[in-house]
Short mmCIF file of C-alpha atoms and ligand atoms in Angstrom, two decimals:
data_model
loop_
_atom_site.label_atom_id
_atom_site.label_comp_id
_atom_site.label_asym_id
_atom_site.label_seq_id
_atom_site.Cartn_x
_atom_site.Cartn_y
_atom_site.Cartn_z
CA UNK Q 1 -20.90 -8.21 0.97
CA UNK Q 2 -20.04 -7.88 -2.70
CA UNK Q 3 -22.70 -6.60 -5.07
CA UNK Q 4 -23.02 -6.74 -8.85
CA UNK Q 5 -21.87 -4.05 -11.24
CA UNK Q 6 -25.44 -3.10 -12.22
CA UNK Q 7 -26.36 -2.71 -8.54
CA UNK Q 8 -23.27 -0.64 -7.82
CA UNK Q 9 -24.21 1.54 -10.79
CA UNK Q 10 -27.62 2.15 -9.21
CA UNK Q 11 -25.89 3.44 -6.08
CA UNK Q 12 -23.61 5.60 -8.23
CA UNK Q 13 -26.57 7.00 -10.17
CA UNK Q 14 -28.32 7.91 -6.91
CA UNK Q 15 -25.22 9.87 -5.94
CA UNK Q 16 -25.26 11.74 -9.26
CA UNK Q 17 -22.32 10.00 -10.95
CA UNK Q 18 -22.83 9.79 -14.74
CA UNK Q 19 -23.36 6.14 -15.65
CA UNK Q 20 -24.56 4.80 -19.03
CA UNK Q 21 -28.10 3.34 -18.86
CA UNK Q 22 -28.63 -0.40 -19.10
CA UNK Q 23 -30.68 -3.39 -18.02
CA UNK Q 24 -30.03 -6.87 -16.75
CA UNK Q 25 -30.89 -10.01 -18.72
CA UNK Q 26 -31.05 -13.61 -17.57
CA UNK Q 27 -31.64 -15.08 -21.03
CA UNK Q 28 -30.32 -14.40 -24.56
CA UNK Q 29 -33.89 -13.37 -25.54
CA UNK Q 30 -33.99 -10.70 -22.88
CA UNK Q 31 -30.51 -9.49 -23.88
CA UNK Q 32 -31.64 -9.13 -27.49
CA UNK Q 33 -34.74 -7.15 -26.61
CA UNK Q 34 -32.83 -4.82 -24.28
CA UNK Q 35 -30.26 -4.22 -27.04
CA UNK Q 36 -33.07 -3.46 -29.49
CA UNK Q 37 -34.64 -1.00 -27.06
CA UNK Q 38 -31.31 0.74 -26.41
CA UNK Q 39 -30.48 0.88 -30.14
CA UNK Q 40 -26.97 1.09 -31.61
CA UNK Q 41 -23.90 -0.70 -30.35
CA UNK Q 42 -24.10 -2.30 -26.93
CA UNK Q 43 -21.79 -4.07 -24.49
CA UNK Q 44 -22.87 -7.37 -22.93
CA UNK Q 45 -21.25 -7.79 -19.52
CA UNK Q 46 -21.15 -10.80 -17.18
CA UNK Q 47 -22.46 -9.97 -13.71
CA UNK Q 48 -20.29 -11.87 -11.24
CA UNK Q 49 -18.63 -10.82 -8.01
CA UNK Q 50 -15.14 -10.45 -9.46
CA UNK Q 51 -13.07 -8.14 -11.62
CA UNK Q 52 -11.08 -9.13 -14.69
CA UNK Q 53 -14.22 -10.12 -16.57
CA UNK Q 54 -12.96 -8.43 -19.73
CA UNK Q 55 -9.84 -10.61 -19.88
CA UNK Q 56 -11.90 -13.72 -19.18
CA UNK Q 57 -14.19 -13.06 -22.17
CA UNK Q 58 -17.10 -11.84 -20.05
CA UNK Q 59 -17.35 -8.37 -21.64
CA UNK Q 60 -18.30 -8.26 -25.34
CA UNK Q 61 -19.19 -5.50 -27.78
CA UNK Q 62 -22.17 -6.11 -30.07
CA UNK Q 63 -23.10 -4.18 -33.23
CA UNK Q 64 -26.66 -5.47 -33.43
CA UNK Q 65 -29.38 -6.97 -31.20
CA UNK Q 66 -28.73 -10.36 -32.85
CA UNK Q 67 -25.06 -10.15 -31.94
CA UNK Q 68 -25.99 -9.13 -28.38
CA UNK Q 69 -28.11 -12.24 -28.21
CA UNK Q 70 -25.22 -14.40 -29.40
CA UNK Q 71 -22.81 -12.86 -26.88
CA UNK Q 72 -25.34 -13.29 -24.08
CA UNK Q 73 -25.80 -16.95 -24.88
CA UNK Q 74 -22.01 -17.44 -24.79
CA UNK Q 75 -21.55 -15.48 -21.55
CA UNK Q 76 -24.55 -16.81 -19.59
CA UNK Q 77 -23.50 -20.04 -17.93
CA UNK Q 78 -19.83 -19.28 -18.40
CA UNK Q 79 -17.50 -19.60 -15.38
CA UNK Q 80 -15.28 -16.70 -14.39
CA UNK Q 81 -12.82 -17.39 -11.56
CA UNK Q 82 -15.05 -20.23 -10.40
CA UNK Q 83 -18.26 -18.15 -10.45
CA UNK Q 84 -21.09 -19.06 -12.80
CA UNK Q 85 -22.64 -16.21 -14.78
CA UNK Q 86 -26.43 -16.06 -14.29
CA UNK Q 87 -27.05 -12.47 -15.42
CA UNK Q 88 -25.62 -10.09 -17.98
CA UNK Q 89 -25.82 -6.32 -18.09
CA UNK Q 90 -26.67 -4.89 -21.52
CA UNK Q 91 -25.54 -1.30 -21.80
CA UNK Q 92 -24.86 1.13 -24.66
CA UNK Q 93 -21.26 1.03 -25.90
CA UNK Q 94 -19.36 4.26 -25.52
CA UNK Q 95 -16.37 5.57 -27.43
CA UNK Q 96 -13.37 5.83 -25.18
CA UNK Q 97 -10.71 8.51 -25.39
CA UNK Q 98 -9.09 7.86 -22.01
CA UNK Q 99 -9.50 5.51 -19.03
CA UNK Q 100 -8.78 6.46 -15.42
CA UNK Q 101 -8.96 4.58 -12.12
CA UNK Q 102 -10.84 6.08 -9.16
CA UNK Q 103 -11.51 4.22 -5.93
CA UNK Q 104 -12.15 4.82 -2.28
CA UNK Q 105 -11.65 2.09 0.29
CA UNK Q 106 -11.27 1.62 4.01
CA UNK Q 107 -7.54 1.70 4.67
CA UNK Q 108 -6.52 -0.33 7.71
CA UNK Q 109 -3.19 1.36 8.19
CA UNK Q 110 -4.51 4.89 8.39
CA UNK Q 111 -7.82 3.68 9.88
CA UNK Q 112 -9.77 5.90 7.54
CA UNK Q 113 -11.28 6.02 4.08
CA UNK Q 114 -8.60 6.42 1.45
CA UNK Q 115 -8.86 7.51 -2.17
CA UNK Q 116 -6.65 5.90 -4.78
CA UNK Q 117 -6.69 7.41 -8.24
CA UNK Q 118 -4.65 6.91 -11.38
CA UNK Q 119 -4.78 8.29 -14.92
CA UNK Q 120 -3.78 4.77 -16.01
CA UNK Q 121 -7.15 3.09 -15.67
CA UNK Q 122 -8.79 0.14 -17.36
CA UNK Q 123 -5.96 -2.18 -16.33
CA UNK Q 124 -5.21 -4.00 -13.12
CA UNK Q 125 -4.42 -1.39 -10.46
CA UNK Q 126 -2.07 -3.81 -8.66
CA UNK Q 127 0.01 -3.88 -11.82
CA UNK Q 128 0.13 -0.07 -11.96
CA UNK Q 129 1.10 0.03 -8.28
CA UNK Q 130 3.97 -2.36 -8.93
CA UNK Q 131 5.30 -1.00 -12.21
CA UNK Q 132 4.58 2.74 -12.02
CA UNK Q 133 3.76 3.64 -8.41
CA UNK Q 134 4.07 7.35 -9.23
CA UNK Q 135 1.01 7.02 -11.44
CA UNK Q 136 -1.14 6.55 -8.33
CA UNK Q 137 -2.18 9.27 -5.94
CA UNK Q 138 -3.63 8.55 -2.52
CA UNK Q 139 -5.69 10.80 -0.30
CA UNK Q 140 -6.72 9.92 3.23
CA UNK Q 141 -10.15 11.24 4.20
CA UNK Q 142 -10.90 12.25 7.77
CA UNK Q 143 -14.23 10.56 8.47
CA UNK Q 144 -15.28 13.49 10.68
CA UNK Q 145 -15.20 15.99 7.82
CA UNK Q 146 -15.58 13.88 4.69
CA UNK Q 147 -13.75 14.63 1.44
CA UNK Q 148 -12.91 18.34 1.53
CA UNK Q 149 -13.31 20.44 -1.64
CA UNK Q 150 -9.58 21.08 -2.09
CA UNK Q 151 -8.81 17.38 -1.67
CA UNK Q 152 -11.37 16.52 -4.37
CA UNK Q 153 -9.83 19.13 -6.65
CA UNK Q 154 -6.28 17.83 -6.06
CA UNK Q 155 -7.36 14.32 -7.02
CA UNK Q 156 -9.01 15.63 -10.18
CA UNK Q 157 -5.94 17.71 -11.03
CA UNK Q 158 -3.76 14.62 -10.75
CA UNK Q 159 -6.00 12.78 -13.21
CA UNK Q 160 -6.57 15.43 -15.88
CA UNK Q 161 -4.88 18.50 -17.31
CA UNK Q 162 -7.91 19.99 -19.04
CA UNK Q 163 -9.78 22.30 -16.62
CA UNK Q 164 -13.15 21.14 -18.00
CA UNK Q 165 -12.28 17.55 -17.19
CA UNK Q 166 -10.90 18.55 -13.79
CA UNK Q 167 -14.23 20.13 -13.00
CA UNK Q 168 -16.19 16.99 -13.92
CA UNK Q 169 -13.75 14.77 -12.02
CA UNK Q 170 -13.96 16.97 -8.90
CA UNK Q 171 -17.72 16.43 -8.88
CA UNK Q 172 -17.39 12.69 -9.50
CA UNK Q 173 -14.89 11.99 -6.69
CA UNK Q 174 -17.12 13.99 -4.34
CA UNK Q 175 -20.17 12.00 -5.42
CA UNK Q 176 -18.23 8.76 -5.12
CA UNK Q 177 -17.33 9.57 -1.53
CA UNK Q 178 -20.97 10.36 -0.88
CA UNK Q 179 -22.05 6.96 -2.27
CA UNK Q 180 -19.27 5.28 -0.28
CA UNK Q 181 -20.25 6.75 3.08
CA UNK Q 182 -24.04 6.65 2.62
CA UNK Q 183 -23.93 2.96 1.79
CA UNK Q 184 -21.29 1.89 4.34
CA UNK Q 185 -18.93 0.66 1.64
CA UNK Q 186 -15.58 -0.92 2.31
CA UNK Q 187 -14.78 -0.36 -1.37
CA UNK Q 188 -16.27 1.79 -4.12
CA UNK Q 189 -14.30 1.59 -7.36
CA UNK Q 190 -14.69 3.01 -10.86
CA UNK Q 191 -12.37 1.27 -13.31
CA UNK Q 192 -12.44 2.68 -15.85
CA UNK Q 193 -13.75 6.20 -15.49
CA UNK Q 194 -13.74 7.17 -19.15
CA UNK Q 195 -13.75 10.34 -21.21
CA UNK Q 196 -15.57 10.23 -24.56
CA UNK Q 197 -14.25 12.01 -27.66
CA UNK Q 198 -16.91 14.67 -26.92
CA UNK Q 199 -15.29 15.30 -23.53
CA UNK Q 200 -17.95 13.60 -21.41
CA UNK Q 201 -16.91 11.65 -18.35
CA UNK Q 202 -18.67 8.36 -17.45
CA UNK Q 203 -18.27 5.48 -15.03
CA UNK Q 204 -18.48 2.42 -17.28
CA UNK Q 205 -17.56 -0.11 -14.61
CA UNK Q 206 -18.48 -0.17 -10.93
CA UNK Q 207 -17.29 -2.38 -8.10
CA UNK Q 208 -18.69 -2.02 -4.59
CA UNK Q 209 -18.36 -3.99 -1.34
CA UNK Q 210 -20.61 -3.22 1.60
CA UNK Q 211 -19.73 -3.58 5.28
CA UNK Q 212 -22.09 -6.34 6.40
CA UNK Q 213 -22.29 -4.89 9.89
CA UNK Q 214 -24.21 -1.91 8.50
CA UNK Q 215 -26.77 -3.91 6.51
CA UNK Q 216 -29.31 -3.78 9.33
CA UNK Q 217 -29.76 -0.07 8.67
CA UNK Q 218 -29.60 -0.25 4.87
CA UNK Q 219 -32.73 -2.17 3.82
CA UNK Q 220 -32.45 -1.23 0.14
CA UNK Q 221 -28.83 -2.36 -0.08
CA UNK Q 222 -29.67 -5.57 1.79
CA UNK Q 223 -31.93 -6.47 -1.14
CA UNK Q 224 -28.85 -6.58 -3.37
CA UNK Q 225 -27.64 -9.78 -1.77
CA UNK Q 226 -27.43 -12.45 -4.45
CA UNK Q 227 -27.59 -15.84 -2.76
CA UNK Q 228 -26.69 -17.60 -6.01
CA UNK Q 229 -23.44 -15.68 -6.20
CA UNK Q 230 -22.10 -16.69 -2.79
CA UNK Q 231 -21.03 -20.12 -1.54
CA UNK Q 232 -23.96 -21.99 0.02
CA UNK Q 233 -21.96 -22.65 3.18
CA UNK Q 234 -21.73 -18.90 3.79
CA UNK Q 235 -25.50 -18.49 3.40
CA UNK Q 236 -26.11 -21.31 5.91
CA UNK Q 237 -23.61 -19.82 8.34
CA UNK Q 238 -25.23 -16.41 8.16
CA UNK Q 239 -28.67 -17.88 8.76
CA UNK Q 240 -27.36 -19.74 11.83
CA UNK Q 241 -25.63 -16.57 13.04
CA UNK Q 242 -22.13 -18.06 12.77
CA UNK Q 243 -19.05 -16.25 11.48
CA UNK Q 244 -17.67 -18.56 8.83
CA UNK Q 245 -15.02 -18.18 6.16
CA UNK Q 246 -14.11 -21.10 3.93
CA UNK Q 247 -10.38 -21.71 3.45
CA UNK Q 248 -8.31 -24.18 1.44
CA UNK Q 249 -7.05 -26.67 4.05
CA UNK Q 250 -8.39 -29.94 5.48
CA UNK Q 251 -8.69 -29.32 9.25
CA UNK Q 252 -12.24 -28.16 10.01
CA UNK Q 253 -12.20 -25.76 12.96
CA UNK Q 254 -15.06 -24.99 15.31
CA UNK Q 255 -14.17 -22.42 17.93
CA UNK Q 256 -15.87 -19.99 20.29
CA UNK Q 257 -14.59 -16.45 19.90
CA UNK Q 258 -12.88 -14.82 16.92
CA UNK Q 259 -9.55 -14.36 18.70
CA UNK Q 260 -9.38 -17.99 19.77
CA UNK Q 261 -10.41 -19.02 16.25
CA UNK Q 262 -7.45 -17.09 14.82
CA UNK Q 263 -5.06 -18.54 17.41
CA UNK Q 264 -6.36 -22.02 16.61
CA UNK Q 265 -5.73 -21.52 12.90
CA UNK Q 266 -2.20 -20.30 13.68
CA UNK Q 267 -1.54 -23.39 15.75
CA UNK Q 268 -2.90 -25.68 13.01
CA UNK Q 269 -0.35 -24.14 10.67
CA UNK Q 270 2.37 -24.36 13.34
CA UNK Q 271 1.86 -28.12 13.52
CA UNK Q 272 2.10 -28.42 9.75
CA UNK Q 273 -1.61 -28.49 8.89
CA UNK Q 274 -3.92 -26.16 6.98
CA UNK Q 275 -7.24 -24.94 8.38
CA UNK Q 276 -10.28 -25.66 6.18
CA UNK Q 277 -12.18 -22.74 7.60
CA UNK Q 278 -12.52 -19.99 10.13
CA UNK Q 279 -15.61 -20.60 12.24
CA UNK Q 280 -16.70 -18.73 15.32
CA UNK Q 281 -19.76 -20.14 17.03
CA UNK Q 282 -19.80 -17.09 19.28
CA UNK Q 283 -20.51 -16.90 22.98
CA UNK Q 284 -23.59 -19.07 22.88
CA UNK Q 285 -23.54 -22.79 23.51
CA UNK Q 286 -26.93 -23.35 21.92
CA UNK Q 287 -26.92 -26.94 20.53
CA UNK Q 288 -28.64 -25.74 17.33
CA UNK Q 289 -25.63 -23.58 16.56
CA UNK Q 290 -23.28 -26.47 17.14
CA UNK Q 291 -25.41 -28.63 14.83
CA UNK Q 292 -25.38 -25.93 12.14
CA UNK Q 293 -21.62 -25.52 12.51
CA UNK Q 294 -20.97 -29.25 12.21
CA UNK Q 295 -23.28 -29.48 9.23
CA UNK Q 296 -21.42 -26.74 7.39
CA UNK Q 297 -18.01 -28.22 8.21
CA UNK Q 298 -18.95 -31.77 7.25
CA UNK Q 299 -20.48 -30.67 3.94
CA UNK Q 300 -17.05 -29.44 2.86
CA UNK Q 301 -15.51 -32.50 1.16
CA UNK Q 302 -11.95 -31.32 1.82
CA UNK Q 303 -12.38 -31.56 5.61
CA UNK Q 304 -10.53 -34.65 6.89
CA UNK Q 305 -10.62 -33.96 10.62
CA UNK Q 306 -12.77 -31.75 12.82
CA UNK Q 307 -11.28 -29.79 15.66
CA UNK Q 308 -13.32 -28.19 18.44
CA UNK Q 309 -11.57 -25.66 20.58
CA UNK Q 310 -13.77 -24.20 23.30
CA UNK Q 311 -12.77 -21.86 26.06
CA UNK Q 312 -15.52 -21.85 28.64
CA UNK Q 313 -16.29 -18.51 30.21
CA UNK Q 314 -19.89 -17.42 29.91
CA UNK Q 315 -20.09 -20.32 27.47
CA UNK Q 316 -20.42 -23.42 29.63
CA UNK Q 317 -18.35 -26.37 28.49
CA UNK Q 318 -21.04 -28.89 29.48
CA UNK Q 319 -23.57 -27.09 27.25
CA UNK Q 320 -21.17 -27.29 24.32
CA UNK Q 321 -20.46 -30.96 25.07
CA UNK Q 322 -24.20 -31.66 25.03
CA UNK Q 323 -24.44 -29.71 21.78
CA UNK Q 324 -21.73 -31.83 20.17
CA UNK Q 325 -23.31 -35.08 21.31
CA UNK Q 326 -26.73 -33.88 20.13
CA UNK Q 327 -25.30 -32.77 16.78
CA UNK Q 328 -23.65 -36.11 16.11
CA UNK Q 329 -26.95 -37.81 16.93
CA UNK Q 330 -28.77 -35.64 14.40
CA UNK Q 331 -26.22 -35.81 11.60
CA UNK Q 332 -24.19 -38.72 10.40
CA UNK Q 333 -20.53 -37.80 10.65
CA UNK Q 334 -17.73 -40.04 9.45
CA UNK Q 335 -14.94 -37.52 9.82
CA UNK Q 336 -12.93 -37.91 13.06
CA UNK Q 337 -13.67 -35.27 15.70
CA UNK Q 338 -11.27 -34.15 18.41
CA UNK Q 339 -12.32 -31.78 21.13
CA UNK Q 340 -10.59 -29.50 23.55
CA UNK Q 341 -12.62 -27.88 26.27
CA UNK Q 342 -11.41 -25.88 29.18
CA UNK Q 343 -12.94 -23.44 31.64
CA UNK Q 344 -16.42 -23.28 33.14
CA UNK Q 345 -17.84 -26.76 33.91
CA UNK Q 346 -14.94 -28.50 32.24
CA UNK Q 347 -15.14 -31.70 34.35
CA UNK Q 348 -18.83 -32.21 33.58
CA UNK Q 349 -18.11 -31.64 29.90
CA UNK Q 350 -15.25 -34.15 29.76
CA UNK Q 351 -17.45 -36.76 31.46
CA UNK Q 352 -20.27 -36.21 28.92
CA UNK Q 353 -17.85 -36.49 26.02
CA UNK Q 354 -15.97 -39.55 27.19
CA UNK Q 355 -19.28 -41.31 27.82
CA UNK Q 356 -20.25 -40.55 24.22
CA UNK Q 357 -16.90 -41.93 23.03
CA UNK Q 358 -15.11 -38.72 22.01
CA UNK Q 359 -11.44 -37.93 22.46
CA UNK Q 360 -11.42 -34.90 24.70
CA UNK Q 361 -8.41 -32.80 25.63
CA UNK Q 362 -7.72 -29.85 27.84
CA UNK Q 363 -4.45 -28.82 26.18
CA UNK Q 364 -4.75 -26.76 23.03
CA UNK Q 365 -1.37 -27.94 21.69
CA UNK Q 366 -2.27 -31.60 22.12
CA UNK Q 367 -5.63 -31.36 20.41
CA UNK Q 368 -4.34 -29.34 17.46
CA UNK Q 369 -1.43 -31.72 16.94
CA UNK Q 370 -3.86 -34.65 17.01
CA UNK Q 371 -6.24 -33.01 14.52
CA UNK Q 372 -3.42 -32.24 12.09
CA UNK Q 373 -2.18 -35.82 12.37
CA UNK Q 374 -5.67 -37.29 11.74
CA UNK Q 375 -6.17 -35.05 8.73
CA UNK Q 376 -2.80 -36.06 7.28
CA UNK Q 377 -3.59 -39.77 7.73
CA UNK Q 378 -6.93 -39.56 5.93
P1 GDP D 401 -13.65 -5.81 -15.89
O1 GDP D 401 -12.75 -6.46 -16.89
O2 GDP D 401 -14.35 -6.84 -15.04
O3 GDP D 401 -12.97 -4.78 -15.08
O4 GDP D 401 -14.84 -5.10 -16.73
P2 GDP D 401 -14.94 -3.62 -17.37
O5 GDP D 401 -16.34 -3.17 -17.27
O6 GDP D 401 -13.94 -2.70 -16.76
O7 GDP D 401 -14.63 -3.85 -18.89
C1 GDP D 401 -13.33 -4.21 -19.33
C2 GDP D 401 -12.88 -3.33 -20.45
O8 GDP D 401 -13.78 -3.43 -21.55
C3 GDP D 401 -12.85 -1.85 -20.13
O9 GDP D 401 -11.66 -1.46 -19.48
C4 GDP D 401 -12.98 -1.21 -21.50
O10 GDP D 401 -11.71 -1.08 -22.08
C5 GDP D 401 -13.80 -2.22 -22.27
N1 GDP D 401 -15.18 -1.71 -22.36
C6 GDP D 401 -16.19 -1.87 -21.47
N2 GDP D 401 -17.28 -1.18 -21.87
C7 GDP D 401 -16.95 -0.57 -23.04
C8 GDP D 401 -17.63 0.29 -23.94
O11 GDP D 401 -18.78 0.68 -23.76
N3 GDP D 401 -16.94 0.70 -25.07
C9 GDP D 401 -15.65 0.32 -25.29
N4 GDP D 401 -15.06 0.76 -26.36
N5 GDP D 401 -14.99 -0.49 -24.46
C10 GDP D 401 -15.61 -0.92 -23.36
MN1 MN D 402 -13.18 -2.80 -14.73
#
């Protein structure tokens, strides 16, 4: 789950990381009054779940409350990478002497948290990685022991030459790791971590993603979920307890089990198609889940064919077949549906489906090929 910059900054503040104050506005009026309260120059920043807001015109410096108001009215409602801006953060502007990059993320390869730091912050880190890979230092963290003091110091030493700055940075990377592990983050990033002309270090941007599987034990973090900032289909899927990820293709996939869902997507591609989604209805064959799944898939206008691929184990194929028939009774579906069922109670399932007029298959290759063909014809 992605959270907004101002929320990430709250988590950073709790961990002791120095962050400029600020407040969130939903209207130009509110932005103006926050700017007046803060006094002096401010920055008005779009709050959307993506980076690169600066380049897109979503981060603007204002000399006066009136200017803050004008910037807020330009930024609110603006679209950045397809996301509409509904809130802006108004925060005091700081003078910047240097910008560094500091992040910790879950690294799949080393199966552990990994720090990535660079003295060349403020810009796209992918660009730094490509053009000047030596400007990035990585540090794997053993989750059993956390970030050790000498590791924190080595990261700080890589970023700064001045011992006073090294000392501040050592504290900040340690605090960042604390925020990362306390809040079950998959990413906690400060870009840029700045130094002011007076030698003070501050996190002026914050980007955090939370591991959704840990949200049940993090009630305060759970409150950060912004339903307006995520696609509606994902909200519906979560409420129906389905694992759903929207993709760019036109073959809607409805599968039981994450592994089979991946294999199905691979096969769709193998036959020349593109999956419109990943969707795992899980082990249950509850008709309500099938209805919810079909609703989500059919609401996606790019879906031109719907493919069910069910492997019956504990899931009984006849239950799923009843679920599909029930779902199509409850919702009006024009998109062609092809179904493959195999395993427990397969014969019963195929009888139910053929009676209801569905094309049912037992071969995975056949059904995927058919779905790709139907989608291409549409
Ligand atoms: P991003 O573009 O989404 O990563 O948003 P950032 O918060 O990182 O802002 C982009 C850039 O705007 C930063 O790298 C800074 O160079 C600049 N910026 C942001 N806040 C301030 C500020 O308070 N003072 C100054 N001078 N520049 C700022
Ligand atoms: Mn940034």
